[in-house]
Short mmCIF file of C-alpha atoms and ligand atoms in Angstrom, two decimals:
data_model
loop_
_atom_site.label_atom_id
_atom_site.label_comp_id
_atom_site.label_asym_id
_atom_site.label_seq_id
_atom_site.Cartn_x
_atom_site.Cartn_y
_atom_site.Cartn_z
CA UNK A 8 -12.32 -6.97 -4.48
CA UNK A 9 -11.42 -4.83 -1.57
CA UNK A 10 -14.05 -4.61 1.26
CA UNK A 11 -14.73 -1.17 2.74
CA UNK A 12 -12.52 -1.06 5.74
CA UNK A 13 -14.77 0.86 8.21
CA UNK A 14 -17.20 -2.04 8.93
CA UNK A 15 -14.73 -4.74 10.03
CA UNK A 16 -12.84 -2.12 12.03
CA UNK A 17 -16.08 -1.26 13.89
CA UNK A 18 -16.64 -4.99 14.44
CA UNK A 19 -13.12 -5.38 15.80
CA UNK A 20 -13.65 -2.42 18.16
CA UNK A 21 -16.90 -3.99 19.40
CA UNK A 22 -15.15 -7.37 19.89
CA UNK A 23 -12.42 -5.67 21.90
CA UNK A 24 -14.99 -3.86 24.07
CA UNK A 25 -16.85 -7.17 24.69
CA UNK A 26 -13.63 -8.95 25.58
CA UNK A 27 -12.61 -6.15 27.94
CA UNK A 28 -16.05 -6.24 29.57
CA UNK A 29 -15.79 -10.00 30.03
CA UNK A 30 -12.30 -9.70 31.45
CA UNK A 31 -13.44 -7.02 33.88
CA UNK A 32 -16.35 -9.20 35.00
CA UNK A 33 -13.96 -12.12 35.49
CA UNK A 34 -11.59 -9.98 37.54
CA UNK A 35 -14.41 -8.62 39.70
CA UNK A 36 -15.86 -12.13 40.18
CA UNK A 37 -12.43 -13.59 41.11
CA UNK A 38 -11.83 -10.73 43.51
CA UNK A 39 -15.25 -11.40 45.07
CA UNK A 40 -14.49 -15.11 45.48
CA UNK A 41 -11.02 -14.30 46.86
CA UNK A 42 -12.41 -11.83 49.42
CA UNK A 43 -15.27 -14.15 50.36
CA UNK A 44 -12.79 -16.98 50.99
CA UNK A 45 -10.56 -14.62 52.91
CA UNK A 46 -13.28 -13.47 55.26
CA UNK A 47 -14.86 -16.91 55.46
CA UNK A 48 -11.64 -18.36 56.87
CA UNK A 49 -11.90 -15.65 59.54
CA UNK A 50 -15.30 -17.02 60.72
CA UNK A 51 -15.23 -18.87 63.98
CA UNK A 52 -17.11 -21.59 65.81
CA UNK A 53 -15.62 -20.60 69.12
CA UNK A 54 -17.39 -21.56 72.32
CA UNK A 55 -15.95 -20.42 75.68
CA UNK A 56 -16.79 -23.88 77.04
CA UNK A 57 -13.82 -25.13 74.99
CA UNK A 58 -11.59 -23.68 77.71
CA UNK A 59 -13.46 -25.00 80.77
CA UNK A 60 -11.13 -27.17 82.87
CA UNK A 61 -8.22 -26.67 80.44
CA UNK A 62 -4.74 -26.28 81.95
CA UNK A 63 -3.08 -23.12 80.67
CA UNK A 64 0.29 -21.38 81.15
CA UNK A 65 0.38 -17.64 80.30
CA UNK A 66 3.76 -15.87 80.31
CA UNK A 67 4.10 -12.10 80.67
CA UNK A 68 0.77 -12.07 82.52
CA UNK A 69 1.49 -9.38 85.11
CA UNK A 70 0.29 -6.64 82.71
CA UNK A 71 -0.99 -5.83 79.23
CA UNK A 72 -2.31 -8.50 76.86
CA UNK A 73 -1.06 -11.40 79.02
CA UNK A 74 -2.99 -10.10 82.03
CA UNK A 75 -6.15 -9.76 79.90
CA UNK A 76 -5.72 -13.31 78.55
CA UNK A 77 -5.52 -14.60 82.14
CA UNK A 78 -8.84 -12.86 82.97
CA UNK A 79 -10.63 -14.26 79.89
CA UNK A 80 -9.35 -17.76 80.69
CA UNK A 81 -10.50 -17.37 84.28
CA UNK A 82 -14.03 -16.36 83.17
CA UNK A 83 -14.07 -19.46 80.93
CA UNK A 84 -13.28 -21.70 83.93
CA UNK A 85 -9.72 -22.71 82.96
CA UNK A 86 -6.84 -23.62 85.29
CA UNK A 87 -4.50 -20.64 85.01
CA UNK A 88 -0.77 -20.68 85.74
CA UNK A 89 0.91 -17.30 85.18
CA UNK A 90 4.42 -15.91 85.25
CA UNK A 91 6.40 -12.65 84.93
CA UNK A 92 9.05 -10.95 87.11
CA UNK A 93 6.93 -8.74 89.40
CA UNK A 94 5.49 -10.84 92.23
CA UNK A 95 3.18 -8.11 93.60
CA UNK A 96 1.42 -7.75 90.26
CA UNK A 97 1.17 -11.52 89.73
CA UNK A 98 -0.47 -11.93 93.16
CA UNK A 99 -3.15 -9.38 92.22
CA UNK A 100 -3.79 -11.02 88.84
CA UNK A 101 -4.16 -14.44 90.50
CA UNK A 102 -6.67 -13.06 93.06
CA UNK A 103 -8.72 -11.48 90.29
CA UNK A 104 -8.62 -14.73 88.26
CA UNK A 105 -10.05 -16.61 91.25
CA UNK A 106 -12.81 -14.00 91.65
CA UNK A 107 -13.65 -14.32 87.94
CA UNK A 108 -14.11 -18.10 88.16
CA UNK A 109 -10.78 -19.76 87.35
CA UNK A 110 -10.77 -23.48 88.22
CA UNK A 111 -7.40 -22.82 89.90
CA UNK A 112 -4.90 -19.95 89.64
CA UNK A 113 -1.21 -19.94 90.55
CA UNK A 114 1.87 -17.87 89.77
CA UNK A 115 5.62 -18.22 89.71
CA UNK A 116 7.84 -15.10 89.57
CA UNK A 117 11.14 -14.97 87.63
CA UNK A 118 12.98 -13.70 84.60
CA UNK A 119 12.94 -15.34 81.19
CA UNK A 120 16.58 -14.44 80.51
CA UNK A 121 17.29 -17.56 82.60
CA UNK A 122 16.56 -20.75 80.64
CA UNK A 123 16.55 -22.83 83.84
CA UNK A 124 13.67 -20.64 85.03
CA UNK A 125 11.82 -21.07 81.70
CA UNK A 126 12.07 -24.85 82.13
CA UNK A 127 11.01 -24.65 85.78
CA UNK A 128 7.83 -22.71 84.93
CA UNK A 129 6.61 -25.59 82.77
CA UNK A 130 7.56 -28.27 85.30
CA UNK A 131 5.90 -26.44 88.23
CA UNK A 132 2.79 -25.74 86.15
CA UNK A 133 2.43 -29.38 85.13
CA UNK A 134 2.91 -30.47 88.75
CA UNK A 135 0.30 -27.98 89.95
CA UNK A 136 -2.33 -28.56 87.22
CA UNK A 137 -1.68 -32.27 86.53
CA UNK A 138 -0.84 -31.72 82.84
CA UNK A 139 -0.96 -29.04 80.19
CA UNK A 140 -3.38 -28.12 77.38
CA UNK A 141 -2.28 -24.62 76.33
CA UNK A 142 1.12 -22.94 76.41
CA UNK A 143 0.71 -19.19 75.78
CA UNK A 144 4.06 -17.52 75.07
CA UNK A 145 3.58 -13.78 75.37
CA UNK A 146 6.34 -12.07 77.44
CA UNK A 147 8.94 -9.71 75.97
CA UNK A 148 12.04 -8.14 77.46
CA UNK A 149 12.58 -4.40 77.67
CA UNK A 150 13.85 -2.70 74.51
CA UNK A 151 14.14 0.85 73.19
CA UNK A 152 12.03 2.45 70.46
CA UNK A 153 14.54 4.48 68.46
CA UNK A 154 17.27 4.20 65.80
CA UNK A 155 19.37 1.03 66.13
CA UNK A 156 22.26 1.94 68.46
CA UNK A 157 24.66 -0.79 67.28
CA UNK A 158 24.51 -2.68 70.59
CA UNK A 159 24.91 -6.37 69.70
CA UNK A 160 24.72 -7.46 73.35
CA UNK A 161 21.21 -5.99 73.61
CA UNK A 162 20.09 -8.05 70.61
CA UNK A 163 21.66 -11.19 72.16
CA UNK A 164 19.88 -10.54 75.47
CA UNK A 165 16.56 -9.84 73.75
CA UNK A 166 16.90 -13.03 71.67
CA UNK A 167 17.28 -14.98 74.93
CA UNK A 168 14.13 -13.48 76.46
CA UNK A 169 11.91 -13.17 73.36
CA UNK A 170 13.02 -16.30 71.47
CA UNK A 171 15.15 -18.82 73.37
CA UNK A 172 12.92 -18.92 76.45
CA UNK A 173 9.97 -19.62 74.08
CA UNK A 174 11.98 -22.48 72.54
CA UNK A 175 12.98 -23.80 75.97
CA UNK A 176 9.42 -23.77 77.25
CA UNK A 177 8.16 -25.45 74.07
CA UNK A 178 10.77 -28.23 74.32
CA UNK A 179 9.94 -28.80 78.00
CA UNK A 180 6.17 -28.73 77.44
CA UNK A 181 6.03 -30.85 74.30
CA UNK A 182 5.62 -34.32 75.94
CA UNK A 183 2.65 -33.02 77.98
CA UNK A 184 1.13 -31.20 75.00
CA UNK A 185 1.42 -34.36 72.88
CA UNK A 186 -0.38 -36.26 75.61
CA UNK A 187 -3.27 -33.77 75.72
CA UNK A 188 -3.34 -32.94 71.98
CA UNK A 189 -2.71 -29.40 73.14
CA UNK A 190 -1.84 -26.03 71.66
CA UNK A 191 0.93 -23.45 71.62
CA UNK A 192 -0.01 -19.80 71.17
CA UNK A 193 2.91 -17.56 70.21
CA UNK A 194 2.38 -13.81 70.49
CA UNK A 195 4.19 -11.95 67.75
CA UNK A 196 3.76 -8.69 65.86
CA UNK A 197 3.55 -7.13 62.44
CA UNK A 198 7.15 -6.21 63.26
CA UNK A 199 7.83 -9.97 62.91
CA UNK A 200 6.41 -10.01 59.38
CA UNK A 201 7.83 -6.84 57.78
CA UNK A 202 10.68 -4.45 58.44
CA UNK A 203 9.90 -1.88 61.14
CA UNK A 204 11.94 1.24 61.83
CA UNK A 205 12.94 2.03 65.44
CA UNK A 206 12.29 -1.56 66.53
CA UNK A 207 15.35 -3.30 65.06
CA UNK A 208 16.23 -5.56 68.04
CA UNK A 209 12.55 -6.30 68.80
CA UNK A 210 11.68 -6.99 65.17
CA UNK A 211 14.70 -9.33 64.87
CA UNK A 212 13.38 -11.50 67.69
CA UNK A 213 9.82 -11.56 66.31
CA UNK A 214 10.97 -12.64 62.80
CA UNK A 215 12.97 -15.43 64.49
CA UNK A 216 9.83 -16.69 66.24
CA UNK A 217 8.14 -17.11 62.85
CA UNK A 218 11.14 -19.09 61.56
CA UNK A 219 11.20 -21.44 64.53
CA UNK A 220 7.48 -22.05 65.00
CA UNK A 221 6.45 -22.15 61.32
CA UNK A 222 9.20 -24.71 60.61
CA UNK A 223 8.31 -26.75 63.68
CA UNK A 224 4.68 -26.80 62.54
CA UNK A 225 5.81 -28.35 59.25
CA UNK A 226 7.68 -31.10 61.11
CA UNK A 227 4.60 -31.76 63.28
CA UNK A 228 2.73 -32.58 60.05
CA UNK A 229 5.34 -35.17 59.00
CA UNK A 230 5.50 -36.60 62.51
CA UNK A 231 1.70 -36.55 62.93
CA UNK A 232 2.19 -34.61 66.16
CA UNK A 233 -1.24 -33.49 67.33
CA UNK A 234 -0.09 -30.16 68.79
CA UNK A 235 -1.27 -26.96 67.12
CA UNK A 236 0.85 -23.84 66.80
CA UNK A 237 -0.90 -20.47 66.47
CA UNK A 238 1.30 -17.52 65.58
CA UNK A 239 -0.40 -14.24 66.53
CA UNK A 240 0.45 -11.22 64.42
CA UNK A 241 -0.58 -8.07 66.27
CA UNK A 242 -0.69 -4.45 65.20
CA UNK A 243 -0.49 -1.59 67.73
CA UNK A 244 -2.41 -2.49 70.95
CA UNK A 245 -3.30 -0.05 73.74
CA UNK A 246 -1.17 -1.54 76.56
CA UNK A 247 0.54 0.94 78.89
CA UNK A 248 4.04 -0.10 77.82
CA UNK A 249 3.30 0.22 74.09
CA UNK A 250 1.56 3.58 74.49
CA UNK A 251 4.43 4.90 76.61
CA UNK A 252 6.93 3.77 73.99
CA UNK A 253 5.27 4.94 70.80
CA UNK A 254 2.17 7.11 71.32
CA UNK A 255 3.86 10.35 70.21
CA UNK A 256 5.50 8.76 67.17
CA UNK A 257 2.93 6.42 65.59
CA UNK A 258 0.08 8.00 63.60
CA UNK A 259 -2.29 5.08 64.07
CA UNK A 260 -4.91 4.29 66.71
CA UNK A 261 -4.14 1.51 69.21
CA UNK A 262 -6.56 -1.44 69.34
CA UNK A 263 -8.12 -2.55 72.67
CA UNK A 264 -6.08 -5.08 74.66
CA UNK A 265 -9.15 -6.86 76.09
CA UNK A 266 -10.55 -7.68 72.63
CA UNK A 267 -7.07 -8.56 71.38
CA UNK A 268 -6.55 -11.02 74.26
CA UNK A 269 -9.86 -12.76 73.44
CA UNK A 270 -8.99 -13.01 69.73
CA UNK A 271 -5.72 -14.80 70.61
CA UNK A 272 -7.45 -17.32 72.88
CA UNK A 273 -10.11 -17.99 70.23
CA UNK A 274 -7.49 -18.53 67.52
CA UNK A 275 -5.55 -20.93 69.75
CA UNK A 276 -8.66 -22.86 70.80
CA UNK A 277 -9.69 -23.20 67.13
CA UNK A 278 -6.15 -24.40 66.31
CA UNK A 279 -5.72 -21.70 63.65
CA UNK A 280 -2.25 -21.43 62.13
CA UNK A 281 -2.15 -17.62 62.44
CA UNK A 282 -4.26 -14.90 64.05
CA UNK A 283 -4.14 -11.34 62.73
CA UNK A 284 -5.29 -8.65 65.15
CA UNK A 285 -6.47 -6.14 64.13
CA UNK A 286 -7.19 -7.77 60.82
CA UNK A 287 -7.12 -4.65 58.62
CA UNK A 288 -4.03 -3.21 60.29
CA UNK A 289 -2.08 -6.48 60.45
CA UNK A 290 -3.18 -8.61 57.47
CA UNK A 291 -4.02 -6.24 54.64
CA UNK A 292 -0.55 -4.59 54.48
CA UNK A 293 0.97 -8.06 54.36
CA UNK A 294 -0.79 -8.75 51.05
CA UNK A 295 1.67 -6.25 49.58
CA UNK A 296 4.79 -7.71 51.14
CA UNK A 297 5.85 -10.11 48.40
CA UNK A 298 4.43 -8.24 45.41
CA UNK A 299 5.07 -4.59 46.17
CA UNK A 300 7.64 -4.46 48.99
CA UNK A 301 8.82 -0.91 48.27
CA UNK A 302 5.22 0.31 48.35
CA UNK A 303 4.65 -1.49 51.68
CA UNK A 304 7.82 0.09 53.13
CA UNK A 305 6.56 3.49 51.98
CA UNK A 306 3.14 2.97 53.62
CA UNK A 307 4.79 1.81 56.85
CA UNK A 308 7.09 4.86 56.95
CA UNK A 309 4.06 7.14 56.47
CA UNK A 310 2.81 5.99 59.91
CA UNK A 311 5.73 7.57 61.74
CA UNK A 312 6.25 11.13 63.01
CA UNK A 313 9.96 10.75 62.49
CA UNK A 314 10.73 14.24 63.82
CA UNK A 315 9.39 13.10 67.23
CA UNK A 316 11.86 10.19 67.27
CA UNK A 317 14.82 12.50 66.87
CA UNK A 318 13.76 14.38 70.00
CA UNK A 319 13.35 11.26 72.21
N1 NDP B 24 1.17 -3.72 72.73
C1 NDP B 24 1.42 -3.75 71.43
O1 NDP B 24 1.24 -2.76 70.69
C2 NDP B 24 1.86 -5.01 70.81
C3 NDP B 24 2.26 -6.11 71.54
N2 NDP B 24 2.67 -7.24 70.89
C4 NDP B 24 3.11 -8.39 71.64
O2 NDP B 24 2.19 -8.69 72.67
C5 NDP B 24 2.88 -9.28 73.77
C6 NDP B 24 2.50 -8.56 75.04
O3 NDP B 24 2.81 -7.19 74.90
P1 NDP B 24 2.23 -6.09 75.90
O4 NDP B 24 1.10 -6.66 76.64
O5 NDP B 24 2.07 -4.85 75.15
O6 NDP B 24 3.47 -5.92 76.87
P2 NDP B 24 3.57 -5.56 78.42
O7 NDP B 24 4.82 -4.75 78.56
O8 NDP B 24 2.31 -5.01 78.95
O9 NDP B 24 3.79 -6.99 79.09
C7 NDP B 24 5.00 -7.63 79.01
C8 NDP B 24 5.01 -8.75 80.04
O10 NDP B 24 6.28 -9.40 79.98
C9 NDP B 24 6.83 -9.43 81.31
N3 NDP B 24 8.28 -9.37 81.23
C10 NDP B 24 9.07 -8.31 80.91
N4 NDP B 24 10.35 -8.66 80.97
C11 NDP B 24 10.40 -9.96 81.35
C12 NDP B 24 11.44 -10.88 81.63
N5 NDP B 24 12.72 -10.54 81.52
N6 NDP B 24 11.11 -12.13 82.01
C13 NDP B 24 9.82 -12.50 82.16
N7 NDP B 24 8.78 -11.68 81.91
C14 NDP B 24 9.07 -10.42 81.52
C15 NDP B 24 6.22 -8.20 81.99
O11 NDP B 24 6.15 -8.34 83.40
P3 NDP B 24 7.33 -7.99 84.42
O12 NDP B 24 7.84 -6.65 84.06
O13 NDP B 24 6.62 -8.09 85.72
O14 NDP B 24 8.34 -9.08 84.27
C16 NDP B 24 4.82 -8.23 81.45
O15 NDP B 24 4.03 -9.13 82.17
C17 NDP B 24 4.36 -9.22 73.41
O16 NDP B 24 4.78 -10.45 72.90
C18 NDP B 24 4.42 -8.15 72.34
O17 NDP B 24 5.49 -8.33 71.46
C19 NDP B 24 2.71 -7.32 69.53
C20 NDP B 24 2.35 -6.27 68.78
C21 NDP B 24 1.85 -5.05 69.34
C1 LIG B 25 9.05 -0.83 72.16
C2 LIG B 25 7.89 -1.68 72.64
C3 LIG B 25 8.40 -2.55 73.72
C4 LIG B 25 8.49 -1.63 74.90
C5 LIG B 25 8.92 -2.35 76.06
O1 LIG B 25 9.93 -3.00 76.05
N1 LIG B 25 8.12 -2.22 77.08
C6 LIG B 25 8.43 -2.79 78.33
C7 LIG B 25 8.71 -1.72 79.32
O2 LIG B 25 8.62 -0.54 78.98
O3 LIG B 25 9.02 -2.11 80.44
C8 LIG B 25 7.28 -2.56 71.54
C9 LIG B 25 6.32 -3.63 72.06
C10 LIG B 25 5.26 -3.80 70.95
C11 LIG B 25 5.80 -2.97 69.83
C12 LIG B 25 4.80 -2.53 68.74
C13 LIG B 25 4.35 -3.65 67.91
O4 LIG B 25 4.83 -4.76 67.98
C14 LIG B 25 3.33 -3.29 66.86
C15 LIG B 25 3.86 -2.20 65.96
C16 LIG B 25 4.88 -2.78 65.02
C17 LIG B 25 5.40 -1.72 64.07
O5 LIG B 25 6.24 -2.30 63.17
C18 LIG B 25 6.13 -0.68 64.90
C19 LIG B 25 5.14 -0.04 65.82
C20 LIG B 25 4.48 -1.02 66.75
C21 LIG B 25 3.34 -0.26 67.41
C22 LIG B 25 5.50 -1.54 67.77
C23 LIG B 25 6.16 -0.40 68.51
C24 LIG B 25 7.13 -0.93 69.57
C25 LIG B 25 6.41 -1.79 70.54
C26 LIG B 25 5.36 -0.95 71.29
#
């Protein structure tokens, strides 16, 4: 005998609603756990005392984020050894570091397009401080913010300053860092994680840093090398040079350089593999990179007043 069909159909509809409800709850719960884990890994046990007496090199420390890192390190009682090209600025930064409480503070002026200079910075620093605990690689060479002009020589030159000098300093510093169980902090950018218009040469060098240092970190695991590598992925920061280059074109607020500098030191001291600053601006868009790359590209393009670029 045939059963009336309305009852089982109602049952099936109820089953489907229950299953959907359960699925929704599962999705919400998983999302909650995922977010909790995400933010938990961002928690820190940082104590400024971790830096007291530590021997630190900071490159590109005559201005911007590098200068601010030098001041934080000085307040924490570290030995600070800084470099950049402009001697007058370096002298002032060193004096301020001493006022703020640096254990010692020294500088060496020169350009990072010269690999012999990059090597010399490490050797002089080690001689002056008696070893090395932190190598903070932060400098960048001058580049333009506009459409790629086809100049291959500019990319070659920028690779020397922004990548090869970092490699040279790392190679030279490695024996001392192994001895101290030290750390390398590499300052990079969101432009080193996803494609960025008007920064083609710069972005090229920042992607290359990720390739070198993330691969080296893997080898350190195999070799049981007790040297940490922290890659710092920064969004737009309010340094004079960045604001001069992009303020009229980028529709996003710039984050404070002082807070940024502290976040990088904390991440390095805690031996984190990567630091994202600011977290929302630098990390969240990256969640889209592998799953929705066209959408990410679209969001990135939305941040630009492209008509202002044409007039530069
Ligand atoms: N500000 C921002 O929005 C962002 C910055 N970053 C990264 O943060 C780091 C610092 O940037 P920021 O503070 O803004 O930059 P600044 O322009 O303020 O500082 C750059 C430093 O590099 C030095 N420098 C420039 N050319 C050379 C060279 N040829 N050899 C040696 N040193 C050189 C400069 O000093 P001098 O001219 O005296 O040599 C200066 O000390 C960079 O790695 C940058 O990519 C990443 C994302 C965003
Ligand atoms: C073009 C800037 C470098 C300018 C320079 O060479 N200054 C030295 C001088 O004038 O003497 C770039 C330095 C940092 C870049 C910004 C960055 O890395 C974060 C964002 C990344 C995004 O993909 C593009 C916009 C950025 C704000 C980017 C813009 C270019 C820089 C300011």
